[in-house]
Amino acid sequence: MVSLMQTLQSLCEQFKVSGLHFEEGHGGLTKAVVATTVASGEIYLHGAHVTAWQPAGHEPVLWMSRSSLFQPGKPIRGGVPICFPWFGPHASDASAPAHGFARTAMWEVAEARPTAEGGISMTLQTRIDPFTVRFTVEFGSVLRMTLATEPASGVSTSHRFEDALHTYFSVSDVRNISITGLEQVRYIDKVDGAQEKPATGAAIEFTGETDRVYLKTDSECHLHDPGRNRTIVVSKSGSQSTVIWNPWVAKSERMPDFGDHEWPEMVCIETANVGINAIELAPNTSHSTTVEIQVQ
Ligand code: TA6
């Protein structure tokens, strides 16, 4: 499949949907802007990266760093990075980009349409050998995102991949929130030697750098934020791992695209298939990882 790079003009001509337009975003990167009665949002073609979602009647839900880069070859910091076809550092190649190629790849818009409730659904696609991936985002009263992976044409053998929708949530203060839903799940503690630890039986609260990979779980998570007087519900399908992350002080200071004082503003709840939950994709099959986010 050879497709011309989509220009701003070609996108505007091809996808005429009320409530959707394309414009030049930060760093001159092309983004789609959604503005409807049910929700607003943004997605960059760079990395198929959702950078904003705000359902009608609520404050913005996703967090973006004010230090984020917007450059070819660099990931955007915040919103919903797509981690694929591996999560974290590459298992054997130290020169390979963290979290894989998807979040710095150029994706193309395959579809854009209105939804029954008056939102917008968009599908972007790219090829990351030996896979093709399609990312469908529904900007509505619920933010629904699906990463669908299948073998690229002509691939006749099985291939393993990891994936994660690495969602950054905006919170009043990470020291004053809690996350429920994972009380009964074992996890790998990446800030304590990647030890596997037993279920805590308690809600997750934050008193320091937190980087936990919960395995073999399809649990729904609730992010309780009394400072914003809201609970954010994160439900999923096709995902057996959930990652919870806040960098806290020292790690924030080590990341050039993350402001030193931004860490209290965010928490990541990531919908994933990593480690023992990685996917082995057989020829002529596909896998979809879906997350649905809504505000109560
Ligand atoms: O999801 C948590 C994590 O794997 C952390 O270890 C941290 O590295 C974070 O992802 C961000 O990774 P990035 O490559 O975007 O800086």
CSV table of C-alpha atoms and ligand atoms in Angstrom, one decimal:
chain,number,residue,atom,x,y,z
A,1,MET,CA,0.0,0.0,0.0
A,2,VAL,CA,1.7,3.2,-1.1
A,3,SER,CA,-0.1,6.4,0.0
A,4,LEU,CA,1.0,9.9,-0.5
A,5,MET,CA,1.7,11.7,2.7
A,6,GLN,CA,-1.5,13.4,3.8
A,7,THR,CA,-1.2,17.2,3.6
A,8,LEU,CA,-3.4,19.6,5.6
A,9,GLN,CA,-5.1,20.5,2.3
A,10,SER,CA,-5.7,16.8,1.3
A,11,LEU,CA,-7.1,16.0,4.7
A,12,CYS,CA,-9.5,19.0,4.7
A,13,GLU,CA,-10.7,18.0,1.2
A,14,GLN,CA,-11.0,14.2,2.0
A,15,PHE,CA,-12.7,14.4,5.4
A,16,LYS,CA,-15.5,16.9,5.5
A,17,VAL,CA,-17.2,16.1,8.8
A,18,SER,CA,-19.1,18.7,10.9
A,19,GLY,CA,-17.3,19.3,14.1
A,20,LEU,CA,-13.9,18.2,12.7
A,21,HIS,CA,-11.1,20.2,11.2
A,22,PHE,CA,-7.4,19.8,10.6
A,23,GLU,CA,-4.8,22.4,11.4
A,24,GLU,CA,-1.1,22.8,12.0
A,25,GLY,CA,-0.4,22.2,15.7
A,26,HIS,CA,2.7,22.6,17.8
A,27,GLY,CA,6.0,22.1,16.0
A,28,GLY,CA,4.1,22.4,12.6
A,29,LEU,CA,2.7,18.9,13.1
A,30,THR,CA,-0.7,18.2,11.7
A,31,LYS,CA,-3.6,17.6,14.1
A,32,ALA,CA,-7.2,16.9,13.9
A,33,VAL,CA,-9.4,19.1,16.1
A,34,VAL,CA,-12.8,17.9,17.4
A,35,ALA,CA,-15.4,20.4,18.6
A,36,THR,CA,-18.9,19.0,19.1
A,37,THR,CA,-21.8,19.5,21.5
A,38,VAL,CA,-20.8,16.3,23.3
A,39,ALA,CA,-17.1,16.6,23.5
A,40,SER,CA,-13.9,18.3,22.3
A,41,GLY,CA,-10.6,16.7,21.6
A,42,GLU,CA,-7.4,16.6,19.5
A,43,ILE,CA,-5.2,14.0,17.9
A,44,TYR,CA,-1.9,14.5,16.1
A,45,LEU,CA,-1.1,12.3,13.1
A,46,HIS,CA,2.4,12.1,14.6
A,47,GLY,CA,2.1,8.9,16.7
A,48,ALA,CA,-1.7,8.9,16.3
A,49,HIS,CA,-1.3,10.8,19.5
A,50,VAL,CA,-4.5,11.9,21.4
A,51,THR,CA,-3.5,15.1,23.2
A,52,ALA,CA,-6.9,16.3,24.5
A,53,TRP,CA,-10.4,15.1,25.4
A,54,GLN,CA,-13.0,17.1,27.3
A,55,PRO,CA,-16.6,15.8,27.6
A,56,ALA,CA,-19.3,18.4,27.7
A,57,GLY,CA,-19.9,19.7,31.3
A,58,HIS,CA,-16.5,18.5,32.6
A,59,GLU,CA,-13.0,19.8,32.9
A,60,PRO,CA,-10.3,18.4,30.6
A,61,VAL,CA,-9.5,14.8,31.4
A,62,LEU,CA,-6.0,14.3,29.8
A,63,TRP,CA,-2.8,15.8,31.0
A,64,MET,CA,-0.2,17.3,28.7
A,65,SER,CA,3.3,18.5,29.8
A,66,ARG,CA,4.1,22.1,29.1
A,67,SER,CA,7.6,20.9,28.2
A,68,SER,CA,6.5,18.4,25.7
A,69,LEU,CA,8.4,18.1,22.4
A,70,PHE,CA,6.6,18.2,19.1
A,71,GLN,CA,9.3,17.0,16.7
A,72,PRO,CA,9.6,14.2,14.2
A,73,GLY,CA,11.3,11.3,15.8
A,74,LYS,CA,10.4,12.4,19.4
A,75,PRO,CA,7.4,11.3,21.4
A,76,ILE,CA,4.8,13.7,22.7
A,77,ARG,CA,4.7,13.9,26.5
A,78,GLY,CA,1.2,13.5,27.9
A,79,GLY,CA,-2.2,12.6,26.4
A,80,VAL,CA,-2.2,9.0,25.1
A,81,PRO,CA,1.1,7.7,23.8
A,82,ILE,CA,0.7,4.4,21.9
A,83,CYS,CA,3.4,2.0,23.0
A,84,PHE,CA,3.9,-0.7,20.3
A,85,PRO,CA,5.3,-3.2,19.4
A,86,TRP,CA,7.1,-3.3,22.7
A,87,PHE,CA,6.7,-1.7,26.1
A,88,GLY,CA,9.5,0.1,28.0
A,89,PRO,CA,13.1,-0.5,26.9
A,90,HIS,CA,13.7,-3.0,24.0
A,91,ALA,CA,14.5,-6.5,25.4
A,92,SER,CA,17.8,-6.8,23.5
A,93,ASP,CA,18.6,-3.6,21.6
A,94,ALA,CA,19.6,-0.7,23.8
A,95,SER,CA,19.6,1.6,20.8
A,96,ALA,CA,15.9,1.0,20.0
A,97,PRO,CA,13.4,3.6,21.1
A,98,ALA,CA,11.6,3.2,24.5
A,99,HIS,CA,8.1,1.9,24.0
A,100,GLY,CA,8.6,1.0,20.4
A,101,PHE,CA,8.1,2.8,17.1
A,102,ALA,CA,4.3,3.6,17.0
A,103,ARG,CA,4.4,6.8,19.0
A,104,THR,CA,6.9,8.5,16.7
A,105,ALA,CA,5.6,7.0,13.5
A,106,MET,CA,3.6,9.1,11.0
A,107,TRP,CA,0.1,7.7,10.8
A,108,GLU,CA,-2.5,8.4,8.1
A,109,VAL,CA,-6.1,9.1,8.6
A,110,ALA,CA,-8.2,6.3,7.1
A,111,GLU,CA,-11.7,7.3,8.3
A,112,ALA,CA,-13.6,10.1,10.1
A,113,ARG,CA,-17.3,10.0,10.8
A,114,PRO,CA,-19.9,11.4,13.1
A,115,THR,CA,-21.2,9.1,15.9
A,116,ALA,CA,-24.8,8.5,16.8
A,117,GLU,CA,-24.6,10.7,20.0
A,118,GLY,CA,-23.0,13.6,18.0
A,119,GLY,CA,-19.3,12.9,18.6
A,120,ILE,CA,-16.6,12.1,16.1
A,121,SER,CA,-14.9,8.7,15.4
A,122,MET,CA,-11.6,8.7,13.7
A,123,THR,CA,-9.4,5.8,12.5
A,124,LEU,CA,-5.7,6.2,11.8
A,125,GLN,CA,-3.4,3.5,10.5
A,126,THR,CA,0.2,2.7,9.9
A,127,ARG,CA,2.5,-0.2,9.2
A,128,ILE,CA,5.1,-1.3,11.7
A,129,ASP,CA,6.6,-4.5,10.3
A,130,PRO,CA,5.5,-7.2,10.6
A,131,PHE,CA,2.2,-5.7,11.7
A,132,THR,CA,-0.3,-3.2,10.4
A,133,VAL,CA,-2.1,-1.3,13.2
A,134,ARG,CA,-5.3,0.7,13.1
A,135,PHE,CA,-6.2,3.1,16.0
A,136,THR,CA,-9.8,4.1,16.3
A,137,VAL,CA,-10.7,7.0,18.7
A,138,GLU,CA,-14.3,8.0,19.5
A,139,PHE,CA,-14.4,11.5,21.0
A,140,GLY,CA,-17.8,11.6,22.8
A,141,SER,CA,-19.2,11.6,26.3
A,142,VAL,CA,-17.0,8.6,26.6
A,143,LEU,CA,-13.5,8.5,25.2
A,144,ARG,CA,-13.2,5.1,23.5
A,145,MET,CA,-9.9,4.0,22.0
A,146,THR,CA,-9.0,0.8,20.2
A,147,LEU,CA,-5.7,-0.4,18.9
A,148,ALA,CA,-6.3,-3.1,16.4
A,149,THR,CA,-3.2,-5.1,15.3
A,150,GLU,CA,-3.0,-7.7,12.5
A,151,PRO,CA,-0.1,-9.3,10.5
A,152,ALA,CA,1.0,-7.1,7.6
A,153,SER,CA,0.1,-8.5,4.2
A,154,GLY,CA,2.1,-11.5,3.2
A,155,VAL,CA,3.2,-12.4,6.7
A,156,SER,CA,2.7,-16.1,7.3
A,157,THR,CA,4.3,-16.7,10.7
A,158,SER,CA,3.3,-15.8,14.2
A,159,HIS,CA,4.8,-12.7,15.9
A,160,ARG,CA,4.8,-11.5,19.5
A,161,PHE,CA,4.1,-7.9,20.5
A,162,GLU,CA,3.3,-5.8,23.5
A,163,ASP,CA,1.0,-2.8,23.5
A,164,ALA,CA,-0.1,-0.1,25.8
A,165,LEU,CA,-2.4,2.9,25.6
A,166,HIS,CA,-0.3,5.0,28.0
A,167,THR,CA,-2.9,7.4,29.2
A,168,TYR,CA,-2.0,10.5,31.2
A,169,PHE,CA,-4.8,11.8,33.4
A,170,SER,CA,-5.1,15.3,34.8
A,171,VAL,CA,-5.6,15.3,38.6
A,172,SER,CA,-5.9,18.0,41.3
A,173,ASP,CA,-2.9,16.7,43.2
A,174,VAL,CA,-1.5,13.1,42.9
A,175,ARG,CA,-1.0,13.2,46.7
A,176,ASN,CA,-4.7,13.5,47.2
A,177,ILE,CA,-6.1,10.9,44.8
A,178,SER,CA,-6.7,7.1,45.0
A,179,ILE,CA,-7.2,4.4,42.5
A,180,THR,CA,-9.5,1.4,43.2
A,181,GLY,CA,-10.0,-1.8,41.2
A,182,LEU,CA,-6.6,-3.4,41.5
A,183,GLU,CA,-6.7,-4.3,45.2
A,184,GLN,CA,-6.8,-8.0,44.5
A,185,VAL,CA,-4.1,-8.1,41.7
A,186,ARG,CA,-0.4,-9.0,42.0
A,187,TYR,CA,2.0,-6.5,40.5
A,188,ILE,CA,5.6,-5.9,39.4
A,189,ASP,CA,7.1,-3.0,41.4
A,190,LYS,CA,9.5,-1.3,39.0
A,191,VAL,CA,10.7,1.1,41.7
A,192,ASP,CA,11.7,-1.9,43.9
A,193,GLY,CA,13.9,-4.1,41.7
A,194,ALA,CA,11.0,-5.2,39.5
A,195,GLN,CA,10.0,-7.6,42.2
A,196,GLU,CA,6.6,-9.3,41.9
A,197,LYS,CA,4.5,-8.4,44.9
A,198,PRO,CA,1.3,-9.8,46.3
A,199,ALA,CA,-2.1,-7.9,46.0
A,200,THR,CA,-2.2,-5.2,48.6
A,201,GLY,CA,-5.9,-5.5,49.3
A,202,ALA,CA,-6.1,-1.6,49.4
A,203,ALA,CA,-6.7,1.3,47.1
A,204,ILE,CA,-3.5,2.7,45.4
A,205,GLU,CA,-2.4,6.0,47.0
A,206,PHE,CA,0.8,8.0,46.1
A,207,THR,CA,3.6,8.9,48.5
A,208,GLY,CA,6.5,8.6,46.1
A,209,GLU,CA,7.6,7.5,42.6
A,210,THR,CA,5.2,4.8,41.6
A,211,ASP,CA,5.7,2.4,38.7
A,212,ARG,CA,3.6,-0.8,38.9
A,213,VAL,CA,2.7,-3.3,36.3
A,214,TYR,CA,-0.4,-5.2,37.3
A,215,LEU,CA,-0.7,-8.6,35.4
A,216,LYS,CA,-3.5,-10.9,34.4
A,217,THR,CA,-6.2,-8.4,35.1
A,218,ASP,CA,-9.1,-7.1,33.1
A,219,SER,CA,-10.3,-5.0,36.1
A,220,GLU,CA,-12.0,-1.7,35.7
A,221,CYS,CA,-10.2,1.1,37.5
A,222,HIS,CA,-11.7,4.1,39.3
A,223,LEU,CA,-9.6,7.2,39.7
A,224,HIS,CA,-11.0,9.1,42.7
A,225,ASP,CA,-10.1,12.8,42.7
A,226,PRO,CA,-11.9,14.7,45.5
A,227,GLY,CA,-10.0,17.9,44.6
A,228,ARG,CA,-11.8,17.9,41.3
A,229,ASN,CA,-15.0,16.4,42.7
A,230,ARG,CA,-14.9,13.6,40.2
A,231,THR,CA,-14.2,10.0,39.6
A,232,ILE,CA,-12.8,8.8,36.3
A,233,VAL,CA,-13.8,5.3,35.3
A,234,VAL,CA,-11.3,3.4,33.1
A,235,SER,CA,-12.7,0.1,31.7
A,236,LYS,CA,-11.1,-2.1,29.1
A,237,SER,CA,-11.2,-5.2,26.9
A,238,GLY,CA,-8.5,-7.1,25.1
A,239,SER,CA,-6.0,-6.0,27.8
A,240,GLN,CA,-4.6,-8.2,30.6
A,241,SER,CA,-2.1,-5.7,32.1
A,242,THR,CA,-2.6,-2.3,33.8
A,243,VAL,CA,0.3,0.0,34.5
A,244,ILE,CA,0.1,2.7,37.2
A,245,TRP,CA,2.8,5.5,37.0
A,246,ASN,CA,3.8,8.8,38.6
A,247,PRO,CA,7.4,9.8,38.3
A,248,TRP,CA,7.5,12.0,41.5
A,249,VAL,CA,10.3,14.5,42.0
A,250,ALA,CA,13.7,12.9,41.0
A,251,LYS,CA,12.5,11.2,37.8
A,252,SER,CA,10.6,14.3,36.7
A,253,GLU,CA,13.8,16.3,37.0
A,254,ARG,CA,15.6,13.6,34.8
A,255,MET,CA,13.1,14.0,32.0
A,256,PRO,CA,13.8,17.0,29.8
A,257,ASP,CA,10.3,16.9,28.3
A,258,PHE,CA,8.6,16.8,31.7
A,259,GLY,CA,8.5,20.0,33.9
A,260,ASP,CA,10.3,19.6,37.3
A,261,HIS,CA,7.1,20.7,39.1
A,262,GLU,CA,4.5,19.0,37.0
A,263,TRP,CA,4.4,15.6,38.7
A,264,PRO,CA,1.6,16.4,41.1
A,265,GLU,CA,-0.7,17.2,38.2
A,266,MET,CA,-0.9,13.8,36.6
A,267,VAL,CA,-1.2,10.0,37.0
A,268,CYS,CA,-1.0,7.3,34.3
A,269,ILE,CA,-3.4,4.4,34.2
A,270,GLU,CA,-2.2,2.4,31.2
A,271,THR,CA,-4.3,-0.2,29.3
A,272,ALA,CA,-1.8,-2.7,28.1
A,273,ASN,CA,-0.6,-6.2,27.3
A,274,VAL,CA,3.0,-6.5,28.6
A,275,GLY,CA,5.5,-9.1,29.8
A,276,ILE,CA,3.7,-12.4,30.4
A,277,ASN,CA,0.6,-10.8,28.9
A,278,ALA,CA,2.3,-10.1,25.6
A,279,ILE,CA,0.3,-11.2,22.5
A,280,GLU,CA,1.4,-13.9,20.2
A,281,LEU,CA,-0.4,-13.1,16.9
A,282,ALA,CA,-0.9,-16.0,14.5
A,283,PRO,CA,-1.3,-15.4,10.8
A,284,ASN,CA,-4.8,-14.4,9.6
A,285,THR,CA,-5.8,-13.3,13.1
A,286,SER,CA,-6.0,-9.9,14.8
A,287,HIS,CA,-6.0,-8.4,18.3
A,288,SER,CA,-7.8,-5.4,19.7
A,289,THR,CA,-6.9,-3.5,22.8
A,290,THR,CA,-9.7,-1.2,23.9
A,291,VAL,CA,-10.1,1.3,26.7
A,292,GLU,CA,-13.2,3.3,27.6
A,293,ILE,CA,-12.8,6.4,29.8
A,294,GLN,CA,-15.7,8.3,31.3
A,295,VAL,CA,-16.2,10.9,34.0
A,296,GLN,CA,-18.6,10.5,36.9
B,1,TA6,O1,4.5,3.4,32.0
B,1,TA6,C1,5.5,3.7,32.9
B,1,TA6,C2,6.9,3.8,32.2
B,1,TA6,O2,7.3,2.6,31.6
B,1,TA6,C3,7.8,4.4,33.2
B,1,TA6,O3,8.8,3.4,33.6
B,1,TA6,C4,8.4,5.6,32.5
B,1,TA6,O4,9.5,5.3,31.8
B,1,TA6,C5,7.2,6.0,31.6
B,1,TA6,O5,6.8,4.7,31.1
B,1,TA6,C6,7.5,7.0,30.5
B,1,TA6,O6,8.3,6.5,29.6
B,1,TA6,P1,8.9,7.5,28.4
B,1,TA6,O7,9.7,6.7,27.5
B,1,TA6,O8,7.6,8.1,27.7
B,1,TA6,O9,9.6,8.6,29.2
